[in-house]
Short mmCIF file of N, CA and C in Angstrom, two decimals:
data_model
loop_
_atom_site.label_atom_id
_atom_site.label_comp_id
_atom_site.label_asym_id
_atom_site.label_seq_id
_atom_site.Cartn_x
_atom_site.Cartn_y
_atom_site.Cartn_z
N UNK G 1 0.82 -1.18 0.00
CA UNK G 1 0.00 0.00 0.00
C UNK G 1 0.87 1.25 0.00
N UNK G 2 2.04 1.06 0.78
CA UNK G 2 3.18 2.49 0.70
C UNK G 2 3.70 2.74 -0.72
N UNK G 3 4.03 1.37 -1.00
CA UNK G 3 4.42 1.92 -2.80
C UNK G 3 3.38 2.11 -3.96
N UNK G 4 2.13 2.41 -3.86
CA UNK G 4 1.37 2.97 -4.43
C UNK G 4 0.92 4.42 -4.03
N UNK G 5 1.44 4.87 -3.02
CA UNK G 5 0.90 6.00 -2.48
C UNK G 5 1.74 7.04 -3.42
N UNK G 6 3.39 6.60 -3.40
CA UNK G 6 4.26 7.50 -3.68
C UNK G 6 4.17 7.23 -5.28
N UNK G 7 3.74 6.66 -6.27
CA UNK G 7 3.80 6.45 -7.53
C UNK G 7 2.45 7.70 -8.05
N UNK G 8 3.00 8.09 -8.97
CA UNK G 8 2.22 9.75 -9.73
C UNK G 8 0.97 9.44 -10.47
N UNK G 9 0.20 9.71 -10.19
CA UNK G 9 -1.53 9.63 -11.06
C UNK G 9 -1.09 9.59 -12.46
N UNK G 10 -2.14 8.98 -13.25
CA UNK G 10 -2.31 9.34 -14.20
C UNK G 10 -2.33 10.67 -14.97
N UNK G 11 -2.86 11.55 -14.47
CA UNK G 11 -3.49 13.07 -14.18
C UNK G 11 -2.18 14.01 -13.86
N UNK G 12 -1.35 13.15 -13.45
CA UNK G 12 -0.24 14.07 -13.39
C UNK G 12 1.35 13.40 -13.58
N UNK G 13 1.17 12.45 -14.15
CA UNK G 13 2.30 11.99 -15.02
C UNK G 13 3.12 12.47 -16.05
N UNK G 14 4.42 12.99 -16.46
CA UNK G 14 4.30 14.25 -17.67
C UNK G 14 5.51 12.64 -18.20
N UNK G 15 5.54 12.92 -19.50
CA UNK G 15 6.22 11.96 -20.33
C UNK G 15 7.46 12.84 -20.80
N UNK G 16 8.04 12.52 -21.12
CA UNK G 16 9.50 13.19 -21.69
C UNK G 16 9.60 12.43 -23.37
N UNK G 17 10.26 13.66 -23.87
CA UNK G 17 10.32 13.11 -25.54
C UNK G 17 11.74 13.12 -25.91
N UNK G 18 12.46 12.40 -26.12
CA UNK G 18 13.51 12.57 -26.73
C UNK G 18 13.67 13.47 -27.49
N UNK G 19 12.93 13.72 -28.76
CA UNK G 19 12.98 15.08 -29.82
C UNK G 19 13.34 16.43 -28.63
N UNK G 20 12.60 16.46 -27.37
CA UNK G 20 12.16 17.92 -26.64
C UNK G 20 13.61 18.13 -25.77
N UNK G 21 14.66 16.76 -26.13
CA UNK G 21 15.75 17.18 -24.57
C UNK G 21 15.02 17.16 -23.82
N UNK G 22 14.54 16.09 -23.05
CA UNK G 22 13.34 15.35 -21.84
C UNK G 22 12.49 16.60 -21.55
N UNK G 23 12.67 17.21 -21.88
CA UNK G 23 11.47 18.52 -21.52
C UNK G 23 10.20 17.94 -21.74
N UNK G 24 9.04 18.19 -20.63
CA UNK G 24 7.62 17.49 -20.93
C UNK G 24 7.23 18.65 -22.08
N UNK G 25 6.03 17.72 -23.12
CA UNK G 25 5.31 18.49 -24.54
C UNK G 25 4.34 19.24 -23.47
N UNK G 26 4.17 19.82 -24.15
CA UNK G 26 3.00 20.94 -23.25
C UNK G 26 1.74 20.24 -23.23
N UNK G 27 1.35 19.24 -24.78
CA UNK G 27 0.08 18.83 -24.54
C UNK G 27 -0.46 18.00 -23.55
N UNK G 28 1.19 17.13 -22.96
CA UNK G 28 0.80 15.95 -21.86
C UNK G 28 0.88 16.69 -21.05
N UNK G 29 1.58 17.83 -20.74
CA UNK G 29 1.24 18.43 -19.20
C UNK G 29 -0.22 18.95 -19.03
N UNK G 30 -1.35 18.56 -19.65
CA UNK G 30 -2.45 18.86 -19.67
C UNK G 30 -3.17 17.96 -19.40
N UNK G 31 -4.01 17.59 -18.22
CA UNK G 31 -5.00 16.93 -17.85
C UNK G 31 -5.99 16.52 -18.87
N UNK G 32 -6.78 15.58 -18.48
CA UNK G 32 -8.20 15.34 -19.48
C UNK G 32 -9.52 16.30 -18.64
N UNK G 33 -10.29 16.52 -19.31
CA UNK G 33 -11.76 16.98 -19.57
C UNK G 33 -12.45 16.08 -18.72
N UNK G 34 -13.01 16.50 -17.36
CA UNK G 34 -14.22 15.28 -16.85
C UNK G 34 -15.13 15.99 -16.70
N UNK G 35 -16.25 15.34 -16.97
CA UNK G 35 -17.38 15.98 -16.74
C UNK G 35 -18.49 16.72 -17.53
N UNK G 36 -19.38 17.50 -17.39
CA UNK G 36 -19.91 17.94 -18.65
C UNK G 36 -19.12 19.09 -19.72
N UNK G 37 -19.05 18.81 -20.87
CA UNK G 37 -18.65 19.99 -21.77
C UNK G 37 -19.78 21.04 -22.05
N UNK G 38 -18.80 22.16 -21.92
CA UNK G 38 -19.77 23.91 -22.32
C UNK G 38 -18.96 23.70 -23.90
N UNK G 39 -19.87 23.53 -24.77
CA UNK G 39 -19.67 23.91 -26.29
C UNK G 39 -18.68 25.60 -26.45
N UNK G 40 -18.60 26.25 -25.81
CA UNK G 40 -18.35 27.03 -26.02
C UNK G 40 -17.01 27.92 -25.57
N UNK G 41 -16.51 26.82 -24.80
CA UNK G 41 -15.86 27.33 -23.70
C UNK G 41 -14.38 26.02 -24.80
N UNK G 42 -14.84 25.45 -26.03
CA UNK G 42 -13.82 24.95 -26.35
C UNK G 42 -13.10 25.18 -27.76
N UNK G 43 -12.21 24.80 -28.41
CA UNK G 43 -10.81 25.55 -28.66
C UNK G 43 -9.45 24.64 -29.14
N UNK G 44 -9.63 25.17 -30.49
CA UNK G 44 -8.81 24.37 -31.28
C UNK G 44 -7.19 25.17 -31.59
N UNK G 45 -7.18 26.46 -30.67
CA UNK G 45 -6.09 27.22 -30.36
C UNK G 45 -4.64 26.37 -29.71
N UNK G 46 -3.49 26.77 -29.74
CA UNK G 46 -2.84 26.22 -28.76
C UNK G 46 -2.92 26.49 -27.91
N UNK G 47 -2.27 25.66 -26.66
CA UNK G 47 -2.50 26.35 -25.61
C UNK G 47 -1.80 27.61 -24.90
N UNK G 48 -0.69 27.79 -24.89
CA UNK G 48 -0.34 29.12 -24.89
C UNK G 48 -1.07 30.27 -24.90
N UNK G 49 -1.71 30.03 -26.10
CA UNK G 49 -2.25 31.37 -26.93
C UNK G 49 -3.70 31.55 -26.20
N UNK G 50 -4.49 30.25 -26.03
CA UNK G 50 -5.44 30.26 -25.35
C UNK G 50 -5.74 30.68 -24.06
N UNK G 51 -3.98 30.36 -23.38
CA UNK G 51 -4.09 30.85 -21.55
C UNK G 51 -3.57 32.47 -21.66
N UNK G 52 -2.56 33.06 -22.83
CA UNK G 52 -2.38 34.41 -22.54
C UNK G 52 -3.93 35.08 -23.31
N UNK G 53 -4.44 34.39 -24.11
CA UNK G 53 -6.02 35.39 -23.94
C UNK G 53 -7.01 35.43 -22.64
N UNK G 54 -6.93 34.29 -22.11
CA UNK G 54 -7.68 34.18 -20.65
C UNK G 54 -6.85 35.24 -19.47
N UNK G 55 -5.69 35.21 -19.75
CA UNK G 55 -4.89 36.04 -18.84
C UNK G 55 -4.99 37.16 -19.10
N UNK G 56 -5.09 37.58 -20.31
CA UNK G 56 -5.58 39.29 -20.52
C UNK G 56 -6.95 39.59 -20.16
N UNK G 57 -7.65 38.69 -20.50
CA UNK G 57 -9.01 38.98 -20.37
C UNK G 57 -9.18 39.21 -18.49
N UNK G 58 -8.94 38.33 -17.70
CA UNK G 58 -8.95 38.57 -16.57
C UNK G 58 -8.49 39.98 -16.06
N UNK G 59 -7.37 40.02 -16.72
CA UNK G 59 -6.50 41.44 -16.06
C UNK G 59 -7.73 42.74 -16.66
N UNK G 60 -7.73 42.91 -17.78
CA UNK G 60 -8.89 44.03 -17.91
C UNK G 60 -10.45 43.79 -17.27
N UNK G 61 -10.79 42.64 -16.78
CA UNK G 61 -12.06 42.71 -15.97
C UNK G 61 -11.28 42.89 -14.66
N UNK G 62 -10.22 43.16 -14.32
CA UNK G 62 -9.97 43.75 -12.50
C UNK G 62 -9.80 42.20 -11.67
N UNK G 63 -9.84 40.90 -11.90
CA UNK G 63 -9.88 39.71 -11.34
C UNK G 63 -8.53 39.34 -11.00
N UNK G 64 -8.05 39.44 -9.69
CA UNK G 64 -6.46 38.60 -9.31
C UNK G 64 -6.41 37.53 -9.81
N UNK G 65 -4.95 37.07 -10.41
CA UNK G 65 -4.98 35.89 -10.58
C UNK G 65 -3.92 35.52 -10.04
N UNK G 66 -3.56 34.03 -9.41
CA UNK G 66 -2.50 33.01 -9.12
C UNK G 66 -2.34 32.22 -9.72
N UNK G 67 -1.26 32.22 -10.53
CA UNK G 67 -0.73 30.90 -11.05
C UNK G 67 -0.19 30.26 -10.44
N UNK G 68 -1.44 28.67 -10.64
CA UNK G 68 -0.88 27.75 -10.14
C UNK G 68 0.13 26.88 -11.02
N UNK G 69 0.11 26.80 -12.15
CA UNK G 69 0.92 25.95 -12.90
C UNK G 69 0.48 27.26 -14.10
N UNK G 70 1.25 27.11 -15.56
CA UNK G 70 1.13 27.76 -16.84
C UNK G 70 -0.42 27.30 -17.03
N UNK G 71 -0.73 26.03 -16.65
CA UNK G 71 -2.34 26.16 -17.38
C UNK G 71 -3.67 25.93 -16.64
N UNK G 72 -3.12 26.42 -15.31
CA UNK G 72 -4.10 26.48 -14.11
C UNK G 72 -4.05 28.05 -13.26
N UNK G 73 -5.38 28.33 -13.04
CA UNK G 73 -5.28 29.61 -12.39
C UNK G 73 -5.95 29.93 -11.31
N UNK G 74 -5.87 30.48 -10.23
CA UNK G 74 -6.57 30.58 -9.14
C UNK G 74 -7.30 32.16 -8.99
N UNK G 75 -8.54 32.82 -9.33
CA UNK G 75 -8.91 33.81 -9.29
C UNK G 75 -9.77 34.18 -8.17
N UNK G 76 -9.61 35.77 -8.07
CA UNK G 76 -10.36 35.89 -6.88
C UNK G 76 -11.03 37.48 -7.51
N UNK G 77 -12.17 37.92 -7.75
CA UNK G 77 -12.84 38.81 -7.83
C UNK G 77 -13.67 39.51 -6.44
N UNK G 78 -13.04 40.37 -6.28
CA UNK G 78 -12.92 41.46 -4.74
C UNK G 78 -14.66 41.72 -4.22
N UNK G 79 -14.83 41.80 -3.42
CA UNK G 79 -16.51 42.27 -3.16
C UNK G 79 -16.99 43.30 -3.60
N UNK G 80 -17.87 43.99 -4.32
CA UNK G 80 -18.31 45.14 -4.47
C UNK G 80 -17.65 46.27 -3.29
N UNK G 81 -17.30 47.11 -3.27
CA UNK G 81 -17.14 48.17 -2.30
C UNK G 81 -18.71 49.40 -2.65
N UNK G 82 -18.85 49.54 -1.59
CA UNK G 82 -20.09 50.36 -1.30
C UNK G 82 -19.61 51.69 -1.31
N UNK G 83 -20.02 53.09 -2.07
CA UNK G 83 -19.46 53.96 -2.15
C UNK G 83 -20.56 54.82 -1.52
N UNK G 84 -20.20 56.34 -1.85
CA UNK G 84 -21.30 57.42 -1.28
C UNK G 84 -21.35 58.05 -2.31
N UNK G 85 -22.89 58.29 -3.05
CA UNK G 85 -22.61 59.26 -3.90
C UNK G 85 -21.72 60.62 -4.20
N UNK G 86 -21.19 60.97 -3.15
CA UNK G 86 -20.06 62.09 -3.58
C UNK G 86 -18.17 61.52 -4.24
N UNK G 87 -18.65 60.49 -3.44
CA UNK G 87 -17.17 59.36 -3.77
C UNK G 87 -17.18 58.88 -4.80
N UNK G 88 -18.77 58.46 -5.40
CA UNK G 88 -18.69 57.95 -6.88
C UNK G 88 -18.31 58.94 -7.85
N UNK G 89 -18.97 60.56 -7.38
CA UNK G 89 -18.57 61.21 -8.22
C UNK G 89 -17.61 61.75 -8.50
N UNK G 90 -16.56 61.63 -7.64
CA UNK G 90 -15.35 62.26 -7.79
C UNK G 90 -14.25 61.33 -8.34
N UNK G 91 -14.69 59.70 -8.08
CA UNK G 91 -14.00 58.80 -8.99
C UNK G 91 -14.65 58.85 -10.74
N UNK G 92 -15.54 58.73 -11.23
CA UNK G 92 -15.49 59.68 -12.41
C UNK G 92 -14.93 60.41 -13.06
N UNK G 93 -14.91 61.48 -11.73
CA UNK G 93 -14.19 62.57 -12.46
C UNK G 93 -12.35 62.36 -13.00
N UNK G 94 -12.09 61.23 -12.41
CA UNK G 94 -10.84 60.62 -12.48
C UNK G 94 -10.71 59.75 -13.76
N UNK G 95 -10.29 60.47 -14.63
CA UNK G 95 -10.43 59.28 -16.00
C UNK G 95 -9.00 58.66 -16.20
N UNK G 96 -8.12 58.65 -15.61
CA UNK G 96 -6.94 57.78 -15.64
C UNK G 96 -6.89 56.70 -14.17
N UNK G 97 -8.00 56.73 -13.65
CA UNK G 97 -8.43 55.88 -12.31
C UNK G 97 -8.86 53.96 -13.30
N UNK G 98 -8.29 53.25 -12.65
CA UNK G 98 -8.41 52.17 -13.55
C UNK G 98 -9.45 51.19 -12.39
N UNK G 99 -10.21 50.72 -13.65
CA UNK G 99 -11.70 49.88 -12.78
C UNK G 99 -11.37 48.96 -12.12
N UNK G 100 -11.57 49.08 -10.71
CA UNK G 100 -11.46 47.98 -9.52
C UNK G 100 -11.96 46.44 -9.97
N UNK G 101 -13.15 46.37 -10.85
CA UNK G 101 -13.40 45.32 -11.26
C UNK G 101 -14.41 45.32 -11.68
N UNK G 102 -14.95 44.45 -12.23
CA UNK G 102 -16.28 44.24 -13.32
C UNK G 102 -17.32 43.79 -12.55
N UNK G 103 -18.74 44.56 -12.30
CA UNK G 103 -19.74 43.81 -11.67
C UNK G 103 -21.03 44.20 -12.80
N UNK G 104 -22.00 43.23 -12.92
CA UNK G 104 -23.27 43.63 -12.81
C UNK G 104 -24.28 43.54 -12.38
N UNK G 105 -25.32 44.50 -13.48
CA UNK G 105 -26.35 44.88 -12.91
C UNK G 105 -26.84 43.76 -11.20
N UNK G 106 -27.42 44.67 -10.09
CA UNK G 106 -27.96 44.21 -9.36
C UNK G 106 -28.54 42.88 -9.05
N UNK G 107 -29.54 42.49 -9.95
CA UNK G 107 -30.05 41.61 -10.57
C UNK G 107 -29.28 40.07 -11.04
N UNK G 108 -28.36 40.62 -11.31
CA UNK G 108 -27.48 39.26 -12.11
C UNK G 108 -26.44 38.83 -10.95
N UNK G 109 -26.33 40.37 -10.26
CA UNK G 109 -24.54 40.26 -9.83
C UNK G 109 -24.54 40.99 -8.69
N UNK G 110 -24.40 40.08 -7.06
CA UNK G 110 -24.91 41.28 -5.88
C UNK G 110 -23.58 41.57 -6.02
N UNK G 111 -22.74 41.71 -5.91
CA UNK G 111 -21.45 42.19 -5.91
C UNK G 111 -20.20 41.15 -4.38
N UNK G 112 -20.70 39.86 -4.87
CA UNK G 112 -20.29 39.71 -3.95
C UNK G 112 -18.56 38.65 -4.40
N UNK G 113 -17.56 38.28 -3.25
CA UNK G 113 -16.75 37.67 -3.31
C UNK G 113 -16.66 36.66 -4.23
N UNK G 114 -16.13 36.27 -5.31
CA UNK G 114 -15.86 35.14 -5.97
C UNK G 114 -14.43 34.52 -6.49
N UNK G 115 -14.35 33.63 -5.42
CA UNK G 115 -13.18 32.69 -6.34
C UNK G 115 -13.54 31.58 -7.23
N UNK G 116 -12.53 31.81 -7.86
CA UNK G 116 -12.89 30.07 -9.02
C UNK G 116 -11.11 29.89 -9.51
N UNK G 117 -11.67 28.99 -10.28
CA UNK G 117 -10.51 28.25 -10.52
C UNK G 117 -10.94 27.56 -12.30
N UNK G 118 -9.61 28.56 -13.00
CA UNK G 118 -9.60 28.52 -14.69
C UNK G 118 -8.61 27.74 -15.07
N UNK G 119 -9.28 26.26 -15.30
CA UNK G 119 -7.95 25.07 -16.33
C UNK G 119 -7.98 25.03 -17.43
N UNK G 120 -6.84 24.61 -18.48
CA UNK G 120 -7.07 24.29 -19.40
C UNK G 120 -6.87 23.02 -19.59
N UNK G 121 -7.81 22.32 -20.20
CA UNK G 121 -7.99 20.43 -20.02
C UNK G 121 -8.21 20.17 -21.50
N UNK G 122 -7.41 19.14 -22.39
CA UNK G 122 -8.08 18.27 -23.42
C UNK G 122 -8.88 17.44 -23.11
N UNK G 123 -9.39 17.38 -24.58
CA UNK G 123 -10.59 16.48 -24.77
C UNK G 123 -10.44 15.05 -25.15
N UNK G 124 -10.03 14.19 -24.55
CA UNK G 124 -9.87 12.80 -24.63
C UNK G 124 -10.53 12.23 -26.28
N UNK G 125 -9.60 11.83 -26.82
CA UNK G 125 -10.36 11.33 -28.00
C UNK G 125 -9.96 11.95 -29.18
N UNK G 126 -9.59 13.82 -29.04
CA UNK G 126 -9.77 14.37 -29.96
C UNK G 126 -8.46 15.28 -29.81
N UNK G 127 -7.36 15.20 -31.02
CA UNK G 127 -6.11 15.63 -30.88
C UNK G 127 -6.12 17.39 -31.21
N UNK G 128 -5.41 17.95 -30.63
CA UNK G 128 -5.87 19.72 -30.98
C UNK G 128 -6.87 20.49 -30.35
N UNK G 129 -7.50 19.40 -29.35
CA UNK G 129 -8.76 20.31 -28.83
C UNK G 129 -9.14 20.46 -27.39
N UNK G 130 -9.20 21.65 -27.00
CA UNK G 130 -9.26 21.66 -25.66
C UNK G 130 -10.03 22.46 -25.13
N UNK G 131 -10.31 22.82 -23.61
CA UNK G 131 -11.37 23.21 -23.03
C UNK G 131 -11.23 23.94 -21.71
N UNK G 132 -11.80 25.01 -21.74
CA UNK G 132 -11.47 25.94 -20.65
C UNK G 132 -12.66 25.86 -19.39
N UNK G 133 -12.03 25.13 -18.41
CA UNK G 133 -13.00 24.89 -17.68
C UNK G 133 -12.58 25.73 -16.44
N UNK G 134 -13.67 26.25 -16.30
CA UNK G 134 -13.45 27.48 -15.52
C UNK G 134 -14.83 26.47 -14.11
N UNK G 135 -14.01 26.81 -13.04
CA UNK G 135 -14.73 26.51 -11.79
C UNK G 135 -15.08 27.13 -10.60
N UNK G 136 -16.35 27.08 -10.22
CA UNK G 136 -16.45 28.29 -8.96
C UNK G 136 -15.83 27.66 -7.66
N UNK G 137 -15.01 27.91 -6.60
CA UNK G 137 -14.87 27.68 -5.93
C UNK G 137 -15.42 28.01 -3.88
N UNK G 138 -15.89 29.68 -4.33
CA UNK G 138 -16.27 29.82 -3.17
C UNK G 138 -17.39 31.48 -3.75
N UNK G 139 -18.39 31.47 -3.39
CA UNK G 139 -18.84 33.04 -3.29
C UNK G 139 -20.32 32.79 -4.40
N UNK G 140 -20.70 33.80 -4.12
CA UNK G 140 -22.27 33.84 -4.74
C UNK G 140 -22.47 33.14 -6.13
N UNK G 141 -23.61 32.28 -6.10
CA UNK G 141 -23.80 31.33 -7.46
C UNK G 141 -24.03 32.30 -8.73
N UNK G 142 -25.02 34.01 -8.34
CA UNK G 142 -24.94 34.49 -9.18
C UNK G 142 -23.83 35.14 -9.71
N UNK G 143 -23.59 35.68 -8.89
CA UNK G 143 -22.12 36.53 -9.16
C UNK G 143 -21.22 35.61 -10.22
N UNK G 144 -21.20 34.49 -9.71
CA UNK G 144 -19.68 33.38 -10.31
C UNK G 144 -20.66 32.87 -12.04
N UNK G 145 -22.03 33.19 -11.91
CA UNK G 145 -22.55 33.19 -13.14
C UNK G 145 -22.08 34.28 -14.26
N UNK G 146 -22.51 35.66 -13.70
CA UNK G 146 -22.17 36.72 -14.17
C UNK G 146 -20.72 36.45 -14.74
N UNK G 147 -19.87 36.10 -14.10
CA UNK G 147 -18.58 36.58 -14.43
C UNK G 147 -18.11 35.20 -15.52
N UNK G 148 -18.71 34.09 -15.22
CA UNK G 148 -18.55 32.91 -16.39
C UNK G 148 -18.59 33.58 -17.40
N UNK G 149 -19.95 33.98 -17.44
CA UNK G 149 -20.63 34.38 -18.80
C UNK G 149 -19.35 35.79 -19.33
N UNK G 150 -19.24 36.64 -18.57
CA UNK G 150 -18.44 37.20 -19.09
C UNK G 150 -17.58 37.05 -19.85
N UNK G 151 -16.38 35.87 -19.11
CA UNK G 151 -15.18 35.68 -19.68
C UNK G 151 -15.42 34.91 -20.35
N UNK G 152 -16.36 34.09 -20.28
CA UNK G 152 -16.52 33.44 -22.35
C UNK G 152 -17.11 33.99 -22.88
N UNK G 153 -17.48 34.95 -22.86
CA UNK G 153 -18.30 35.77 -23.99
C UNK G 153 -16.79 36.79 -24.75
N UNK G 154 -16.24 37.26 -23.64
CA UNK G 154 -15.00 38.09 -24.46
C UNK G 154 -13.80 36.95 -24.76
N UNK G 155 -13.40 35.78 -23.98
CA UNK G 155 -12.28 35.20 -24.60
C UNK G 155 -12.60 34.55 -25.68
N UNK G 156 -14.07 34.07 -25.89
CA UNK G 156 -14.08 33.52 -27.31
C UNK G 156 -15.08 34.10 -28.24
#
């Protein structure tokens, strides 16, 4: 039972290529896809190209990010801050003041705390294609809706 504990998952096994000078290929350092697929959220891009558009996109909606690995990310979108109408207006008046972060309307988006967690995973079966599975981890179901919808609506 001890020498199975210390032997590496499947899931996180990286292979070495002779062609690469044992360097792992980027595609095996990529997990598989479990679970349901969002049609939309997938992507015949490399991956690179796919995580520095998710990484921009985050940075202009105001969302911290931690990298956990090149194709895993740990985000945290800040709580609404409650202002006073004289405070709103004087941030306005500030047009080189850069947006704390992206919320909406009332309705969709109380403004509250959200972390999640953005992988990029292939699709078992299918060579070139992969999938941005973005996960809520802690904070309002709407809010972590709102902001899904967001970032696949602008990264793809």
């Amino acid at each position: 039972m001890a020498a199975l504990a210390n032997t590496p998952t499947n899931s996180l096994r990286r292979k070495t290529s002779f062609m690469t000078g044992g360097a792992p290929n980027v595609v095996e350092c990529l997990g598989y896809h479990r679970g349901a697929i969002d049609t939309t959220t997938i992507s015949n891009k490399p991956p690179p190209v796919i995580m520095n558009t998710v990484r921009r996109v985050l940075g202009e909606l105001g969302i911290q990010v931690q990298e956990e690995s090149a194709y895993n990310y740990r985000c945290i979108r800040a709580r609404k801050q409650e202002l006073e109408p004289a405070a709103e207006e004087s941030l306005m008046d500030a047009p080189n003041c850069p947006p704390k972060g992206v919320y909406g309307p009332l309705t969709e988006d109380p403004g509250d705390e959200v972390r999640m967690s953005i992988e990029l995973t292939r699709l078992e079966g299918l060579n070139d294609t992969y999938s941005l599975d973005i996960r809520r981890l802690k904070g309002n179901l709407r809010s972590y809706k709102f902001l899904y919808d967001t970032i696949r609506d602008i990264s793809y």
